[in-house]
Coordinates of N, CA and C in Angstrom, one line a residue:
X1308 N -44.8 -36.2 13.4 CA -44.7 -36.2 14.8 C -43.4 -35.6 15.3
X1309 N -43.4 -34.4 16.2 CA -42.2 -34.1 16.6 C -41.6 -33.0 16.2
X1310 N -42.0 -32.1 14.5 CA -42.3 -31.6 13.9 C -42.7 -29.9 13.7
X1311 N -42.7 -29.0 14.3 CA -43.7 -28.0 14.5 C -43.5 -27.0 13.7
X1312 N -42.8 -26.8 13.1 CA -42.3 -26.2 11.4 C -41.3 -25.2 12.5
X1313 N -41.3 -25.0 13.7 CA -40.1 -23.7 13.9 C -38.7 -23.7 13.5
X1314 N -38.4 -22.8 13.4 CA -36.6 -23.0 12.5 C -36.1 -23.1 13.9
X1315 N -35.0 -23.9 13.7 CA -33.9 -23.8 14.6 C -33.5 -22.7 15.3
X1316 N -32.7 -22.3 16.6 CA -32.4 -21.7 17.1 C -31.2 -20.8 16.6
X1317 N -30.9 -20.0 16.5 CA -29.9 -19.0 15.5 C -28.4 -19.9 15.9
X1318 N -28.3 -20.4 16.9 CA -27.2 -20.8 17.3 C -26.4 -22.4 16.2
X1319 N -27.4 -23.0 16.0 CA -27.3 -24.2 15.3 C -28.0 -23.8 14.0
X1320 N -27.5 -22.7 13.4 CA -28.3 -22.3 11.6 C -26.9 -22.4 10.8
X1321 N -27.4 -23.2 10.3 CA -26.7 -24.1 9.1 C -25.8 -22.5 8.2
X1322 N -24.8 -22.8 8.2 CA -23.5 -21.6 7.7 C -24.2 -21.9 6.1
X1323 N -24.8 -21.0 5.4 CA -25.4 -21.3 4.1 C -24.1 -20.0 3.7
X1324 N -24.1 -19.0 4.4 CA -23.0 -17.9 4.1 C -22.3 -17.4 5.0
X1325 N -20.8 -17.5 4.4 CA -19.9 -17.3 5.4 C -18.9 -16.0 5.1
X1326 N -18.6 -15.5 5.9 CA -17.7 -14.2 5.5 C -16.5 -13.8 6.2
X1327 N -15.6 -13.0 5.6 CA -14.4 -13.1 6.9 C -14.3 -11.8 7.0
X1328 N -14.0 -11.4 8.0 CA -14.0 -10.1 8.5 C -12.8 -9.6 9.4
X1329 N -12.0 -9.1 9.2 CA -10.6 -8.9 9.8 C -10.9 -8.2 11.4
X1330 N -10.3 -8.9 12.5 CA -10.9 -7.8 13.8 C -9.9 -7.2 14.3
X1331 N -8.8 -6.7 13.1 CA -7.7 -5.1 13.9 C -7.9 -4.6 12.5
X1332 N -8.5 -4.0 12.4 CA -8.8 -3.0 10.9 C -8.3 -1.9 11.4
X1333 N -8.0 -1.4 12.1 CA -7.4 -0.5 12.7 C -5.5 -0.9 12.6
X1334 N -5.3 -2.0 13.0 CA -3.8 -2.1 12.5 C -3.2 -2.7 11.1
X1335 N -4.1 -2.3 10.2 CA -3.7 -3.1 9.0 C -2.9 -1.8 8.2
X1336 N -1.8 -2.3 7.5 CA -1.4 -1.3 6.8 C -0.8 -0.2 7.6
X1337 N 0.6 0.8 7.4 CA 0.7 2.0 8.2 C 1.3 3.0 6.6
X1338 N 1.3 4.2 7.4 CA 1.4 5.4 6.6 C 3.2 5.7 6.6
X1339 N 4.0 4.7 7.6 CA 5.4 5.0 7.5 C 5.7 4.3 6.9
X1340 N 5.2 3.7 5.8 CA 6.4 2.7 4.3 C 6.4 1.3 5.3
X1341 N 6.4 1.2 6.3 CA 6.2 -0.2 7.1 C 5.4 -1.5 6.3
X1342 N 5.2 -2.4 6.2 CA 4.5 -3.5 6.1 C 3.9 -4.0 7.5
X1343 N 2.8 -4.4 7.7 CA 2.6 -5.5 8.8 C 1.7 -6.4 8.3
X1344 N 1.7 -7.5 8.6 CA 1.2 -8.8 8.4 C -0.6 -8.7 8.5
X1345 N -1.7 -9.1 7.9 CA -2.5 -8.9 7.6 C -3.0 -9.9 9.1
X1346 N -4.1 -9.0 9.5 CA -4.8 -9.8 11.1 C -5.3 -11.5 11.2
X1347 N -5.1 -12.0 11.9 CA -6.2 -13.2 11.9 C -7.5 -12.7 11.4
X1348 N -8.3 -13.4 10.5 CA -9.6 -13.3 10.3 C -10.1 -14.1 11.1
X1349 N -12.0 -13.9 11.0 CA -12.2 -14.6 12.1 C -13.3 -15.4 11.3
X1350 N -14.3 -16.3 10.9 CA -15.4 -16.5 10.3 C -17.1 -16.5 11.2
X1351 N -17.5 -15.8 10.4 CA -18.8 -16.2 11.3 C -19.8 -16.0 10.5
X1352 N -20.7 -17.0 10.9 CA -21.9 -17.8 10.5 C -22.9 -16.1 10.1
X1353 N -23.0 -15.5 8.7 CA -24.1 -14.4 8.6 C -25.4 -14.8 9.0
X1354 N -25.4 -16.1 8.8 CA -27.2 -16.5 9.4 C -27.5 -16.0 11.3
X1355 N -26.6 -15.6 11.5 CA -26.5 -16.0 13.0 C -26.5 -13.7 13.4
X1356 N -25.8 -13.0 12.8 CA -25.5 -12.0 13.2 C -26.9 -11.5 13.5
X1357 N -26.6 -10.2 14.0 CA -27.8 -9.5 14.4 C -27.8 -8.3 13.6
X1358 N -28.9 -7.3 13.4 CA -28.4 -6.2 12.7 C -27.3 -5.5 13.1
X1359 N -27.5 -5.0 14.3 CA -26.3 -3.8 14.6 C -25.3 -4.8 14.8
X1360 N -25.0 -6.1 15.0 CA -23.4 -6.3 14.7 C -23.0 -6.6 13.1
X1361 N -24.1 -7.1 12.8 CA -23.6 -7.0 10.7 C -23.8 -5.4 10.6
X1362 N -24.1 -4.4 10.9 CA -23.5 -3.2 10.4 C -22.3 -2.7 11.1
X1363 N -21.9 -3.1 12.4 CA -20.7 -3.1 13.3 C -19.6 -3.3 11.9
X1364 N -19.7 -4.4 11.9 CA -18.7 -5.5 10.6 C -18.5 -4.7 9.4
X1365 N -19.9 -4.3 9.0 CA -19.8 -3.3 7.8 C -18.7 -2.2 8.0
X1366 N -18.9 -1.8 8.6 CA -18.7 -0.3 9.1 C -16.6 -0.6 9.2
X1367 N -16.3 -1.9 10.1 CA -15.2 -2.2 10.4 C -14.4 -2.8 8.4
X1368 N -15.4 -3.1 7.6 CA -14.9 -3.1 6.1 C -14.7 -2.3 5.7
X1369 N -15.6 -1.5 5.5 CA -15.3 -0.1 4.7 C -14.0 1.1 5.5
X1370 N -13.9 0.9 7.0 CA -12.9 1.6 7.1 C -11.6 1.1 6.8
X1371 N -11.3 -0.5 6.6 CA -10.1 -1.0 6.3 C -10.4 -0.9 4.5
X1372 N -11.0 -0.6 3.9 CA -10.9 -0.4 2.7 C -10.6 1.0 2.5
X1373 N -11.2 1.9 3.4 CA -10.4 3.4 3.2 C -8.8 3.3 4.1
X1374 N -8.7 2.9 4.4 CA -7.2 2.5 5.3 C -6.6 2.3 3.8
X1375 N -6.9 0.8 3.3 CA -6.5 0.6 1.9 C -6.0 1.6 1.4
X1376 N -7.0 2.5 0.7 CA -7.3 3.6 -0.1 C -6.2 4.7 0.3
X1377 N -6.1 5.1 1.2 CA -5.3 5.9 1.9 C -3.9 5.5 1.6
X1378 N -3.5 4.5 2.1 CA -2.2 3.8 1.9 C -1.5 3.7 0.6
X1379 N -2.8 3.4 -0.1 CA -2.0 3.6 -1.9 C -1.8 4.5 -1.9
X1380 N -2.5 5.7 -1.5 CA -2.3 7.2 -2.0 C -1.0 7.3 -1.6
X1381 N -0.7 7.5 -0.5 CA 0.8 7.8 0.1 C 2.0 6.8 -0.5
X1382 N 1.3 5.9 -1.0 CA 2.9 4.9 -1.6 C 2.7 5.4 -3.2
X1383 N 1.8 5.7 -3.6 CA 1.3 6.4 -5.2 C 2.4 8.1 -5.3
X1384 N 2.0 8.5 -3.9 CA 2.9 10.2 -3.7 C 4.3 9.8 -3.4
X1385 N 4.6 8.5 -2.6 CA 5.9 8.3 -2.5 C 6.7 7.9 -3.5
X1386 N 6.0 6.9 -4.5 CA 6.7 6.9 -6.2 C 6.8 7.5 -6.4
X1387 N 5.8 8.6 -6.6 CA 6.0 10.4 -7.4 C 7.5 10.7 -7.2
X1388 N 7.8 10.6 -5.9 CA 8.4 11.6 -5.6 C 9.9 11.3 -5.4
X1389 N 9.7 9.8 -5.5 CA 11.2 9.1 -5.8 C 11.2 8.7 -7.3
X1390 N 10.5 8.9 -8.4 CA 11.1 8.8 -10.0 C 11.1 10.6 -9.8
X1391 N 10.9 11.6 -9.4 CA 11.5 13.0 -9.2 C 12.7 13.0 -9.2
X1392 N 12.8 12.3 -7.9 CA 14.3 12.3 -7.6 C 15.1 11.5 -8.7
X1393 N 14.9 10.8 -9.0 CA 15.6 10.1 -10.0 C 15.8 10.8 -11.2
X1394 N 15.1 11.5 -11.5 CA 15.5 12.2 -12.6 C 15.7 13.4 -12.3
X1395 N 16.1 13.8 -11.1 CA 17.0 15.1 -11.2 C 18.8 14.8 -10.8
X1396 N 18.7 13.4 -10.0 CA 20.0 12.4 -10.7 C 20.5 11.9 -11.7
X1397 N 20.0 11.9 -12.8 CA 19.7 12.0 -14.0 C 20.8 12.9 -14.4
X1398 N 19.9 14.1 -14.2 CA 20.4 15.5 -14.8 C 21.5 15.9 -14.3
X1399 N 21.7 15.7 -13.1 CA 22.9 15.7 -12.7 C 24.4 15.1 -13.1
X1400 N 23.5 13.7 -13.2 CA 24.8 12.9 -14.3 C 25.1 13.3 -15.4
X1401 N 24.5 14.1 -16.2 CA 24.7 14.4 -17.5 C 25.6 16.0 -17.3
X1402 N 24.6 16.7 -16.1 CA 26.0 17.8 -16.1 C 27.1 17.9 -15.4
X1403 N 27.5 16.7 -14.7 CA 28.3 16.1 -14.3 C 29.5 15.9 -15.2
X1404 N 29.0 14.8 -16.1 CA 29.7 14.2 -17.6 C 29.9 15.4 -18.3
X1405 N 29.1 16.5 -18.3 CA 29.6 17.5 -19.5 C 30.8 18.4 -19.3
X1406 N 30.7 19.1 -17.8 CA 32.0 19.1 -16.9 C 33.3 18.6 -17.2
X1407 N 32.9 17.3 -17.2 CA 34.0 16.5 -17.1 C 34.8 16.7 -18.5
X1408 N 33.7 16.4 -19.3 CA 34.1 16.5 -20.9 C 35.0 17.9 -20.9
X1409 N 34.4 18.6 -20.8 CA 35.0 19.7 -20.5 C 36.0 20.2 -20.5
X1410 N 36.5 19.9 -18.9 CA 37.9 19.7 -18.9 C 38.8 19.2 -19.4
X1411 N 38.2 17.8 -19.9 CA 39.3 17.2 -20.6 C 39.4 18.0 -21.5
X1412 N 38.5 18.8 -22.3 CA 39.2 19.4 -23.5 C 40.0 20.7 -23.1
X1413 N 39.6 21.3 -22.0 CA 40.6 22.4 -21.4 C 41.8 21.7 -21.4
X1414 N 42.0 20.8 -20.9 CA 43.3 19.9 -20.7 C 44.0 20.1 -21.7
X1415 N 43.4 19.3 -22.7 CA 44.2 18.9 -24.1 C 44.2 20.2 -24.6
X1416 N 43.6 21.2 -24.5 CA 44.1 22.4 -25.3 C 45.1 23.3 -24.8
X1417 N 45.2 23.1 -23.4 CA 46.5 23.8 -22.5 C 47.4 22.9 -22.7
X1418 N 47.2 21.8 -22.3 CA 48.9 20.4 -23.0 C 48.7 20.9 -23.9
X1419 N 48.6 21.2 -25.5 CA 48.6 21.7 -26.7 C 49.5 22.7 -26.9
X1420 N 49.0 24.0 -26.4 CA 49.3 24.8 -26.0 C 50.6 25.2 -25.5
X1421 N 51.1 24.2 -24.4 CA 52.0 24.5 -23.6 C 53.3 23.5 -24.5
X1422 N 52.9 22.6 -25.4 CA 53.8 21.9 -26.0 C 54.3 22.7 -27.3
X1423 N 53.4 23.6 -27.8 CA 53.8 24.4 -28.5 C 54.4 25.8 -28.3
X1424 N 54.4 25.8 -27.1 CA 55.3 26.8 -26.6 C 56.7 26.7 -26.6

C-alpha cells in the first residue's frame, strides 16, 4: 500500500557515487614558477547530474589535467635549464681554479727568479 515502484525524485537519490570536481580549473597552477593553493572542491551527488552538466564537469577535468600537464612541462624545461646553468658554473670554477693555480706558479717562478738574481 503506498508503494508504486517510482524511484524517487533525482533530488533525494541516495549519493551511491560521489565525486569532487574543482570549480576554478582555470586558476589552478600558473606558468610563472608561482604556487597557488588548490580550489575548494565542491561534491555532488553523480546520481543527480544531467548529461550536459556531467560532460560540462568532464570537460572542466580534463582541462585542469592538461593545465597539469603543461605546468610539468615548464617546471621539467625550467630544471633543464637550471642543472645547464649549473654546470657551466661548474666549468667555470675549474677554470677559475686553474688560473689561479697558475699564477701562483708564475709567482713562485718570478720570486725564484728574482731571488736568484
Amino acid at each position: 500500500s503506498g508503494t508504486t515502484g517510482v524511484p524517487p525524485p533525482a533530488s533525494t537519490a541516495s549519493a551511491t557515487g560521489t565525486s569532487q570536481v574543482p570549480d576554478q580549473s582555470d586558476k589552478i597552477g600558473s606558468s610563472d614558477g608561482t604556487q597557488k593553493p588548490p580550489p575548494e572542491s565542491k561534491k555532488f551527488n553523480i546520481n543527480t547530474l544531467k548529461k550536459d552538466e556531467a560532460i560540462t564537469e568532464l570537460k572542466k577535468a580534463i582541462a585542469l589535467l592538461n593545465k597539469k600537464d603543461t605546468d610539468m612541462q615548464i617546471i621539467n624545461a625550467q630544471y633543464s635549464k637550471l642543472n645547464q646553468e649549473k654546470s657551466n658554473l661548474e666549468d667555470n670554477l675549474i677554470r677559475l681554479s686553474n688560473i689561479k693555480d697558475q699564477a701562483c706558479n708564475d709567482i713562485q717562478d718570478f720570486t725564484a727568479k728574482q731571488i736568484a738574481l
